[in-house]
Coordinates of C-alpha atoms and ligand atoms in Angstrom, one line a residue:
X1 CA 111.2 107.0 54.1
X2 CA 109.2 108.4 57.0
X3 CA 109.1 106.7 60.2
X4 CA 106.2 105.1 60.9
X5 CA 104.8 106.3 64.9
X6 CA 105.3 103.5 66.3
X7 CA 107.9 101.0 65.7
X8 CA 108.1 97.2 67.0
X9 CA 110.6 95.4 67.8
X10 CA 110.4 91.8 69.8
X11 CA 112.1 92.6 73.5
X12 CA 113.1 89.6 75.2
X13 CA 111.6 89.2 78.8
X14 CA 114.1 90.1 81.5
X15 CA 114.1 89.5 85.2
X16 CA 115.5 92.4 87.0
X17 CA 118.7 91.4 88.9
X18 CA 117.2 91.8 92.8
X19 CA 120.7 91.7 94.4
X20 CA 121.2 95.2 93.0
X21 CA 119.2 96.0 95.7
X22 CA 121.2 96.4 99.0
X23 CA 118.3 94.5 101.5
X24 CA 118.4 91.7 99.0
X25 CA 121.8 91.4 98.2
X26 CA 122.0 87.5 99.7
X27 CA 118.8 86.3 98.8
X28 CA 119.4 83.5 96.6
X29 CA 117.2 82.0 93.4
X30 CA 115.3 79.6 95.4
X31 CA 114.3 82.2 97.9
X32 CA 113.1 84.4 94.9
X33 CA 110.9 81.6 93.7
X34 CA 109.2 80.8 96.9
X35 CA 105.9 82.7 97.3
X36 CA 106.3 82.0 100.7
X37 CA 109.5 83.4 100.7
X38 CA 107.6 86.4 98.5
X39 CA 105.0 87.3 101.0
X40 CA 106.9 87.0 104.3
X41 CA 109.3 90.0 102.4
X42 CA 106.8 92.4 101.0
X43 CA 107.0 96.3 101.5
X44 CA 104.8 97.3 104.2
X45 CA 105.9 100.8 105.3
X46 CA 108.7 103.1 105.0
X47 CA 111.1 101.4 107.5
X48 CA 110.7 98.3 105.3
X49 CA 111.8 100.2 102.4
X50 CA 114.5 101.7 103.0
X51 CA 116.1 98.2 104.6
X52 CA 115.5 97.2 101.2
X53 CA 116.7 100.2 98.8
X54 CA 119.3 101.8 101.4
X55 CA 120.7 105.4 101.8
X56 CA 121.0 105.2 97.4
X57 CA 117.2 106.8 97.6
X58 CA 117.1 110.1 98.9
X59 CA 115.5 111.3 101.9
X60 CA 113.4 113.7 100.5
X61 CA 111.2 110.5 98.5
X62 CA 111.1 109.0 102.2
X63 CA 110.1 112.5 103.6
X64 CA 107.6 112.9 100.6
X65 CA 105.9 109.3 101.2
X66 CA 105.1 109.9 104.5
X67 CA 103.5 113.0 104.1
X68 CA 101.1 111.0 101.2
X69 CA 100.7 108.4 103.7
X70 CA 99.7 110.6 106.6
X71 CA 97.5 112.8 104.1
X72 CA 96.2 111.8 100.8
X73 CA 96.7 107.6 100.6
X74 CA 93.5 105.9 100.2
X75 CA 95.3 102.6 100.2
X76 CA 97.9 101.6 102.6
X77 CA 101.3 100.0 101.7
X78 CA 102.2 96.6 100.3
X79 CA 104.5 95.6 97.5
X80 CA 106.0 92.4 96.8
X81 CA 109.4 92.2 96.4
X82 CA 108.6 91.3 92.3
X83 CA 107.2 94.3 92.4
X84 CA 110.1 96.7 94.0
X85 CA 112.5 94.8 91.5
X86 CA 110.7 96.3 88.6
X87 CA 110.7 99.7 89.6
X88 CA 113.7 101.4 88.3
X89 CA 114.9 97.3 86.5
X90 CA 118.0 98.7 85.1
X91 CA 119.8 100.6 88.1
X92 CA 121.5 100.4 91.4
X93 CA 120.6 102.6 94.0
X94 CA 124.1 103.4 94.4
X95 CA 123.9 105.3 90.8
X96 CA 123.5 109.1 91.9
X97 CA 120.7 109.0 89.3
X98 CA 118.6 106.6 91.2
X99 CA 116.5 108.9 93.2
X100 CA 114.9 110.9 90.1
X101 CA 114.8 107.4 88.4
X102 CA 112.6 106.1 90.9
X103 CA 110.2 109.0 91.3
X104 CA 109.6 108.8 87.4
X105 CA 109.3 105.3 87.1
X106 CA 106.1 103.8 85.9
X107 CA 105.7 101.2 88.4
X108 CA 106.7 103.5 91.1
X109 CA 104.2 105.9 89.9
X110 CA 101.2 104.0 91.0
X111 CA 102.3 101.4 93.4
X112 CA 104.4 103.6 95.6
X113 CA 102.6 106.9 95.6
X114 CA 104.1 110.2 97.1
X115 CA 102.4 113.7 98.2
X116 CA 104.5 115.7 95.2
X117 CA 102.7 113.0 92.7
X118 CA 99.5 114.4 93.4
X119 CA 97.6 117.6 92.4
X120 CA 97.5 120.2 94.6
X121 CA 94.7 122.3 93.4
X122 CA 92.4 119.7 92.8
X123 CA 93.7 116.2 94.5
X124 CA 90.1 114.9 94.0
X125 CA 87.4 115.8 91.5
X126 CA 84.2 117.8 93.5
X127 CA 82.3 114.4 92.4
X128 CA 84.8 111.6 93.0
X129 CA 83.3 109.1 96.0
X130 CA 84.5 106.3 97.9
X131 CA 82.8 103.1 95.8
X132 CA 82.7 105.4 93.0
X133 CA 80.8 102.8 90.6
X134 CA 78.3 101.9 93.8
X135 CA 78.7 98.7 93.2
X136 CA 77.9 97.6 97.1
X137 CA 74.2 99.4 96.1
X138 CA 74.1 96.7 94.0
X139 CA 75.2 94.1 95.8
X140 CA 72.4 91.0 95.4
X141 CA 74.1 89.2 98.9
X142 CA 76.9 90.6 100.3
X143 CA 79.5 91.1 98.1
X144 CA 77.9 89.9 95.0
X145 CA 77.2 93.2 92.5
X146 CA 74.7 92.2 90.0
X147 CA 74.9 95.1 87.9
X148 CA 74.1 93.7 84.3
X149 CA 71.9 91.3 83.4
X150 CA 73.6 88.1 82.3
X151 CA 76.9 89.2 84.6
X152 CA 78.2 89.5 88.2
X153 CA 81.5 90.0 89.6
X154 CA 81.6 87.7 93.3
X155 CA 83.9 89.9 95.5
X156 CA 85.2 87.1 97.7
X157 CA 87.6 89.0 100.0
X158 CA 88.5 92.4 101.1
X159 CA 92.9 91.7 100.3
X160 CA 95.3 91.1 98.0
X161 CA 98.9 90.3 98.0
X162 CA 99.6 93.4 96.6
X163 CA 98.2 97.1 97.3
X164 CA 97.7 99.5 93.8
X165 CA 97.2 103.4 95.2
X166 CA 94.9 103.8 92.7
X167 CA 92.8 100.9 93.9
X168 CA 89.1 100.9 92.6
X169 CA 87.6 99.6 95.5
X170 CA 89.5 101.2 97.8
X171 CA 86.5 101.3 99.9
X172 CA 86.7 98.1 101.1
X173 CA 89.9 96.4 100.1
X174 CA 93.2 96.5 101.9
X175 CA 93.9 98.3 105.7
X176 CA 92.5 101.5 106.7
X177 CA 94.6 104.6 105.9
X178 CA 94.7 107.9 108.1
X179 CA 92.5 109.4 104.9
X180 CA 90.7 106.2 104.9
X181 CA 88.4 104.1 107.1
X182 CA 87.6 101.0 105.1
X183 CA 84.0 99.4 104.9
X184 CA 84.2 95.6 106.7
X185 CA 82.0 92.5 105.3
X186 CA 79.3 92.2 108.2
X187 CA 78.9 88.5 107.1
X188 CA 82.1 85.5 108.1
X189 CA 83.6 85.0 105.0
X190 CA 82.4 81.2 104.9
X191 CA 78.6 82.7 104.8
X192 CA 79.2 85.5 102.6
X193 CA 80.3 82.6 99.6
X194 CA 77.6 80.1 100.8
X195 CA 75.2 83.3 100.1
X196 CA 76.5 84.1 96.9
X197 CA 76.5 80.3 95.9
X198 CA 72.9 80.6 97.0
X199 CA 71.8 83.3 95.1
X200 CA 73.3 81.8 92.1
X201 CA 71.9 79.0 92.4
X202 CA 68.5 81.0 92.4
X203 CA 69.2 82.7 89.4
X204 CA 68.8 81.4 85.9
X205 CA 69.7 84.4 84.1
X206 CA 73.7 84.6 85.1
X207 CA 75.7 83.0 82.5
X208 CA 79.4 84.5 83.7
X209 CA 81.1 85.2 87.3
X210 CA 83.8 87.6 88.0
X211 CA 85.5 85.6 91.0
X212 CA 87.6 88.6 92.6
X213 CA 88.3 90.8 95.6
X214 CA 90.6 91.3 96.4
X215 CA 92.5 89.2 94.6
X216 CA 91.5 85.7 94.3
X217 CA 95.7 84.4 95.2
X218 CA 94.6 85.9 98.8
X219 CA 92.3 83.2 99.5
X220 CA 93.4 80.5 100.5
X221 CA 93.6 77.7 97.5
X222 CA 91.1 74.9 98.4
X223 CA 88.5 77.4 99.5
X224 CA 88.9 78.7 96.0
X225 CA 89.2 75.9 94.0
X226 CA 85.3 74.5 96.3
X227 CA 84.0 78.4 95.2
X228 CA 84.8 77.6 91.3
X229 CA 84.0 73.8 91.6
X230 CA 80.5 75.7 93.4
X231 CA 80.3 77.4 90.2
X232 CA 80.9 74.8 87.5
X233 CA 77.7 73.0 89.0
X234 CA 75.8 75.6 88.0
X235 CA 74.2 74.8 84.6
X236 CA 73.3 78.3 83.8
X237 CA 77.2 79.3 84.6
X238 CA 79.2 79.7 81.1
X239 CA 82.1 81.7 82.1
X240 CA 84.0 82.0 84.9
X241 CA 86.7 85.0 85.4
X242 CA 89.4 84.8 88.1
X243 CA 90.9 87.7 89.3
X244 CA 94.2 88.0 90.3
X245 CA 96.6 90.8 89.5
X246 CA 99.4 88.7 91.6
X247 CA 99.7 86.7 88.1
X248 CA 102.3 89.6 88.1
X249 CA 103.0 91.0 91.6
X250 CA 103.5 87.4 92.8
X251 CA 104.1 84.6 90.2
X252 CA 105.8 82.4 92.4
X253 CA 102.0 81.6 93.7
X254 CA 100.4 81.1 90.2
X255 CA 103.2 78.6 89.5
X256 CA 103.5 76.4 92.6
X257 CA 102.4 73.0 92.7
X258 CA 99.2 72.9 94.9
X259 CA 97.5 76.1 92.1
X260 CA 98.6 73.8 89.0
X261 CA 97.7 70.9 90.5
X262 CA 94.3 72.4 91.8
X263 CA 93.6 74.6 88.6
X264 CA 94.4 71.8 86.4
X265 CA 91.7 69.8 87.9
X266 CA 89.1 72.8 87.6
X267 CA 89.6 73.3 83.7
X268 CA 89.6 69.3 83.3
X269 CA 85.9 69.4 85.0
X270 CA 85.1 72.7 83.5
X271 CA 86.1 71.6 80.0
X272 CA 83.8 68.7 80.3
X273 CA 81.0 71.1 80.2
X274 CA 81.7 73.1 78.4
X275 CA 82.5 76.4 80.5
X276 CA 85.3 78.7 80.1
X277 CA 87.6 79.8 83.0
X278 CA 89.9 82.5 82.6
X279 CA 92.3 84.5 84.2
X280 CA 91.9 88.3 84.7
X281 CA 94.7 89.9 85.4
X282 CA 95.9 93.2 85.5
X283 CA 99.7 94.8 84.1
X284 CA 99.7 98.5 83.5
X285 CA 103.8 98.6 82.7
X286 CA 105.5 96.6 80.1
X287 CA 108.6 96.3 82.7
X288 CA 106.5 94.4 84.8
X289 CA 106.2 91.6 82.8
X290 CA 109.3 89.6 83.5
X291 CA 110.2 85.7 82.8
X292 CA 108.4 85.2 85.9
X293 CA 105.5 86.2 85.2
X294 CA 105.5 85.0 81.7
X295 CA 106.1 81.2 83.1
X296 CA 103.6 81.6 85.9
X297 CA 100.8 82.7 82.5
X298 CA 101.9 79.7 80.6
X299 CA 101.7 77.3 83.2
X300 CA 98.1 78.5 83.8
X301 CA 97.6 78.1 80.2
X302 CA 99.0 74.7 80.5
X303 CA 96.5 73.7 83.4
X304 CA 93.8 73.6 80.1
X305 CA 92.1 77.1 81.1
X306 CA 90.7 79.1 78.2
X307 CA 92.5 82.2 78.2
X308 CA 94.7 84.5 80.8
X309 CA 93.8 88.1 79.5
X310 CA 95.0 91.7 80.8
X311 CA 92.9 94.8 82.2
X312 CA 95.3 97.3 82.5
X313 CA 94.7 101.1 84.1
X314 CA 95.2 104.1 82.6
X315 CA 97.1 106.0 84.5
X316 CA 99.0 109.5 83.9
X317 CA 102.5 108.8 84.3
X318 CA 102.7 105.0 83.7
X319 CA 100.7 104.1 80.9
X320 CA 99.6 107.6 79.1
X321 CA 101.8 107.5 75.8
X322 CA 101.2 105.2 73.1
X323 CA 104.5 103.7 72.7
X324 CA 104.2 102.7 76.9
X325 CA 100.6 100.7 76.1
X326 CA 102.1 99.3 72.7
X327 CA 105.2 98.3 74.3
X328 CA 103.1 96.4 77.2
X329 CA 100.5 94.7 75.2
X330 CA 103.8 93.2 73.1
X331 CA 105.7 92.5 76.1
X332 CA 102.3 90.7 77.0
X333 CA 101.6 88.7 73.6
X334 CA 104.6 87.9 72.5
X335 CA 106.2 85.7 75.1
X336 CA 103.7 85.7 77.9
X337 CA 100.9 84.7 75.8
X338 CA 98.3 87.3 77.6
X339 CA 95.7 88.8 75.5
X340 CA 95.6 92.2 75.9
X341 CA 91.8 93.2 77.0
X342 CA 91.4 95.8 78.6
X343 CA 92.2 99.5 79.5
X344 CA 90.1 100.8 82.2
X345 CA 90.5 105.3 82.7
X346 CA 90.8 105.3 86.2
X347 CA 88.1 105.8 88.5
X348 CA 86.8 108.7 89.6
X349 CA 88.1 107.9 93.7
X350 CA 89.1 110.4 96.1
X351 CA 92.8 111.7 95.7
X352 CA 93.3 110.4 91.8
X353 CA 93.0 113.5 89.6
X354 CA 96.6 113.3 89.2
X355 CA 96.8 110.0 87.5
X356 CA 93.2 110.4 85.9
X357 CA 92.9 111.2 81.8
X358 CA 90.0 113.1 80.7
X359 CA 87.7 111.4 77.8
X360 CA 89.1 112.9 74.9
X361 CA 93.2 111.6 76.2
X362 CA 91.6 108.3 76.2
X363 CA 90.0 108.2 72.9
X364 CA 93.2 109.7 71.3
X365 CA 94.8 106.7 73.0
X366 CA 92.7 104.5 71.8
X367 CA 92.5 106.2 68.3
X368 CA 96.5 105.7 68.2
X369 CA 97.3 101.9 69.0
X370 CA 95.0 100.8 66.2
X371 CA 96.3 99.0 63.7
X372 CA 99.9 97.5 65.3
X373 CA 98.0 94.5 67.0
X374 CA 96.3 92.0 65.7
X375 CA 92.7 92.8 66.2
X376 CA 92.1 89.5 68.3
X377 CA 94.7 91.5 70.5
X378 CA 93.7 94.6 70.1
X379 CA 92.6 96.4 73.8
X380 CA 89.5 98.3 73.9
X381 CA 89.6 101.3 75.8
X382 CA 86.7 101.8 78.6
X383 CA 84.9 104.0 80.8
X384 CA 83.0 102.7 83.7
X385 CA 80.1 105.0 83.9
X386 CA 78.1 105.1 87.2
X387 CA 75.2 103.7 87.4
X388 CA 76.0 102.5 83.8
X389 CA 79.0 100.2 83.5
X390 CA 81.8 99.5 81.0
X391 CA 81.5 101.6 78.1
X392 CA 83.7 101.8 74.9
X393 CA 85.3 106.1 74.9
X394 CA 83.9 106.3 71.7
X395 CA 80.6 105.3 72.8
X396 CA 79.7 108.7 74.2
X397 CA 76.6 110.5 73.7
X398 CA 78.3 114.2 74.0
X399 CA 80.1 115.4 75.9
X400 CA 80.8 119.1 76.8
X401 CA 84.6 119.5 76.5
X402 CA 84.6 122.7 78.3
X403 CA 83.1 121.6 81.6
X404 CA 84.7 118.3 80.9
X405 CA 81.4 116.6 81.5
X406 CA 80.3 113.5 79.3
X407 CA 77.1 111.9 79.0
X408 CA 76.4 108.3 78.4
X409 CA 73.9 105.7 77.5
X410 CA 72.8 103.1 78.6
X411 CA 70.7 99.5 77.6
X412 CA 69.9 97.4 80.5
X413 CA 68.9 98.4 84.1
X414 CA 71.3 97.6 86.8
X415 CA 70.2 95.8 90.3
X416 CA 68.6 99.5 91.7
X417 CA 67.0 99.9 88.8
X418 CA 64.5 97.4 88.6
X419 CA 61.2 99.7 88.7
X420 CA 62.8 102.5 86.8
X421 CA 61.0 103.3 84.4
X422 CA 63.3 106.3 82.6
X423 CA 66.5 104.4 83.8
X424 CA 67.0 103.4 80.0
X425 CA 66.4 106.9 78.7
X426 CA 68.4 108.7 81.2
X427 CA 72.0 110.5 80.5
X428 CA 74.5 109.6 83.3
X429 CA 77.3 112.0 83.5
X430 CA 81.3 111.1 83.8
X431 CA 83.7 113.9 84.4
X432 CA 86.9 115.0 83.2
X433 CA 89.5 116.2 85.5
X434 CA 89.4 119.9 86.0
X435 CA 93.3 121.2 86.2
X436 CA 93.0 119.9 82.1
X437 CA 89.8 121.6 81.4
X438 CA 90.1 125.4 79.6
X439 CA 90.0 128.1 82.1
X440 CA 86.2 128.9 81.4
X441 CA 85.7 125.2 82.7
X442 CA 88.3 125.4 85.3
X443 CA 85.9 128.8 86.6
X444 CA 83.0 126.9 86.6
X445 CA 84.2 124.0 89.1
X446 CA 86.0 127.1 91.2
X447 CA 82.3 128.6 91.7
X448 CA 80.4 125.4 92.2
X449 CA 82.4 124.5 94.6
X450 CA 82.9 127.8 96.3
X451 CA 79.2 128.0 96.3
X452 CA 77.8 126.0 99.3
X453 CA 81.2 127.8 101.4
X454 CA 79.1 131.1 99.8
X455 CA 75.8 130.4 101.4
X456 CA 76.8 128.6 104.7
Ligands
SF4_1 S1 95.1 94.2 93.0 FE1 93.1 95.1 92.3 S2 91.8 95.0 94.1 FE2 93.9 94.7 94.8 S3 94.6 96.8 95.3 FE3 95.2 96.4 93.2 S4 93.5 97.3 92.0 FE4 92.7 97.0 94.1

């Protein structure tokens, strides 16, 4: 019989031994659980990293990451230490094979980039752009996009407990980088969210709130927990989203007492009428999903919450083969209870052509994990269009495979398009990256770019 492409099998959850690793050696269970424990240890720059792996990681990674940090990182450092356990779960870094383990490792890949990582011919695409879905053109109040109709996403801070180098809005979340100066709220946070709750309040037509950032486990709990209770007051206000990718970088904050307690309370009032809350959260390696992170999903689950659901990345090097995003959404449904959701391609930001797939990579992905999950559970693959939003890869309306350009569609105007009158008949382009293009394509960048060097 033929082997089928993919085969399942159910992997039990496994927490990555942290005393492997010599900076952790001591630290006992109940110091592993704490979140406080958690954040006072995360990763912050090279020094702090190599008190944690040791001498077992060669110096030319450390040599390598400082030269990214000084030159192409558009977000700074921070990792917690459930983070750095996954990377490389299975080896100590006194194995000599530890050094080209960690520079392949999936987690490692996007969390802990280095210069080598990245392309050197074309580290950004001619049209990538800080806030590369202009989302604070849209903003209705600071830090509020209203980009579709019935839908906004509430950025409520500029942090997060952990720091993804492939960061979306790396514009304004996280500290500035030597690459990077980062855009600051001009409002105090209190007024920003008493704006928001304002406009809201103002505006019939939203039904469902992205609460994020950031990441909502950076704010501090009972501020939070006022924002959502803000929120379920609202009659027009169905659904409510909570973002937090710390549901896997930190679990030991989902699953303390004061967030249960708290959370519990919000899905008790929310259930009496009749909203749904959610947590968004956001796993792009199946390693990463450890006991941890499983218990912290369940106890949110447990609070009475509607769903917690996954929006993964795409990302060349971590999550690019089938078996890797088949694997992951498993490792998510099976014992974490997480719906797979999501996968974003990554956006087109300064310094990401190296993790970015083009278009047609995407759709093959997406063509390829059909079929082994249920279709409840099934992840839809999506392209954020500028000026557009989230599109399905096979929602195209052509695309020129040579340029690597694609043109999309669209239904609804966003928040600057109020008065447009062609907004809905428009094509809005989305672009491939060029080192995959055919060399007729790959020409065609060289010129268009060499052009404005040619005339000045
Ligand atoms: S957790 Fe989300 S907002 Fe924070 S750095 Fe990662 S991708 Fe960006």
């Amino acid at each position: 019989m033929i082997d089928q492409p993919y085969a399942y099998r159910h992997r039990e959850l496994v927490e990555p031994d942290w005393q492997r690793l010599p900076g952790w050696a001591d630290v006992s269970s109940e110091q592993w659980a704490s979140a406080q424990w958690q954040r006072a240890h995360c990763v912050k720059n090279i020094r702090q990293l190599r008190s944690v792996i040791g001498a077992g990681l060669d110096e030319r990674f450390y040599t390598d990451l400082e030269r990214d940090q000084a030159e192409r990182a558009t977000m700074s450092m921070l990792v917690p230490p459930q983070m750095i356990n996954t990377i490389v779960p299975g080896l100590s870094p006194a194995d000599p094979a530890f050094t080209d383990a960690f520079y392949a490792d999936p987690v490692r890949r996007y969390m802990i980039p280095v210069f080598s990582d990245r392309r050197a011919d074309w580290p950004s695409h001619p049209h990538a752009s800080r806030d590369s879905l202009h989302e604070a053109e849209m903003w209705a109040v600071e830090g509020l996009t209203h980009r579709y109709p019935t839908k906004v996403l509430a950025e409520l801070l500029p942090t997060c407990p952990q720091y993804c180098g492939h960061c979306t809005r790396m514009d304004l979340v996280g500290n500035p980088t030597p690459v990077i100066d980062k855009h600051k709220f001009e409002l105090a946070r209190d007024d920003r969210l008493a704006a928001m709750m304002d406009y809201l309040r103002r505006s019939p037509g939203v039904r469902d709130v992205v609460v994020s950032g950031g990441d909502v486990a950076n704010l501090p709990w009972p501020r939070l927990e006022s924002f959502v209770a803000g929120l379920l007051e609202i009659e027009n206000i169905r659904d409510i989203r909570l973002a937090t990718k710390a549901l896997m970088g930190l679990p030991q904050y989902w699953l303390t007492d004061e967030v249960r307690a708290g959370m519990e309370r919000l899905a008790t009032t929310a259930r009496a009428r009749d909203v749904s809350i959610a947590i968004h959260t956001h796993v792009n390696s199946a390693q990463s999903v450890t006991p941890l992170v499983a218990a912290a999903a369940k106890a949110m689950l447990e609070t009475g919450i509607r769903d917690v659901r996954n929006q993964g990345v795409l990302l060349r090097g971590t999550n690019d083969k089938t078996e890797q995003l088949l694997d992951l959404c498993f490792a998510l449904l099976d014992d974490a209870k997480i719906m797979p959701y999501y996968f974003y391609m990554c956006d087109m930001i300064p310094n990401s052509e190296h993790w970015r797939l083009s278009l047609a990579e995407a759709q093959q992905l997406q063509h390829d994990i059909m079929g082994y999950l249920p279709g409840f559970a099934t992840p839809r693959f999506i392209c954020d269009v500028p000026y557009v939003g989230k599109r399905w890869v096979h929602q195209v309306a052509r695309y020129d495979r040579e340029l690597g350009i694609s043109y999309w569609t669209k239904n609804y105007r966003t928040g600057v398009e109020a008065d447009d009158e062609l907004a809905l008949e428009r094509e809005y382009e989305y672009y491939d990256p060029i080192h995959l293009l055919p060399e007729a394509g790959q020409e065609y960048w060289r010129k268009r770019v060499a052009a404005p060097v040619a005339v000045a």
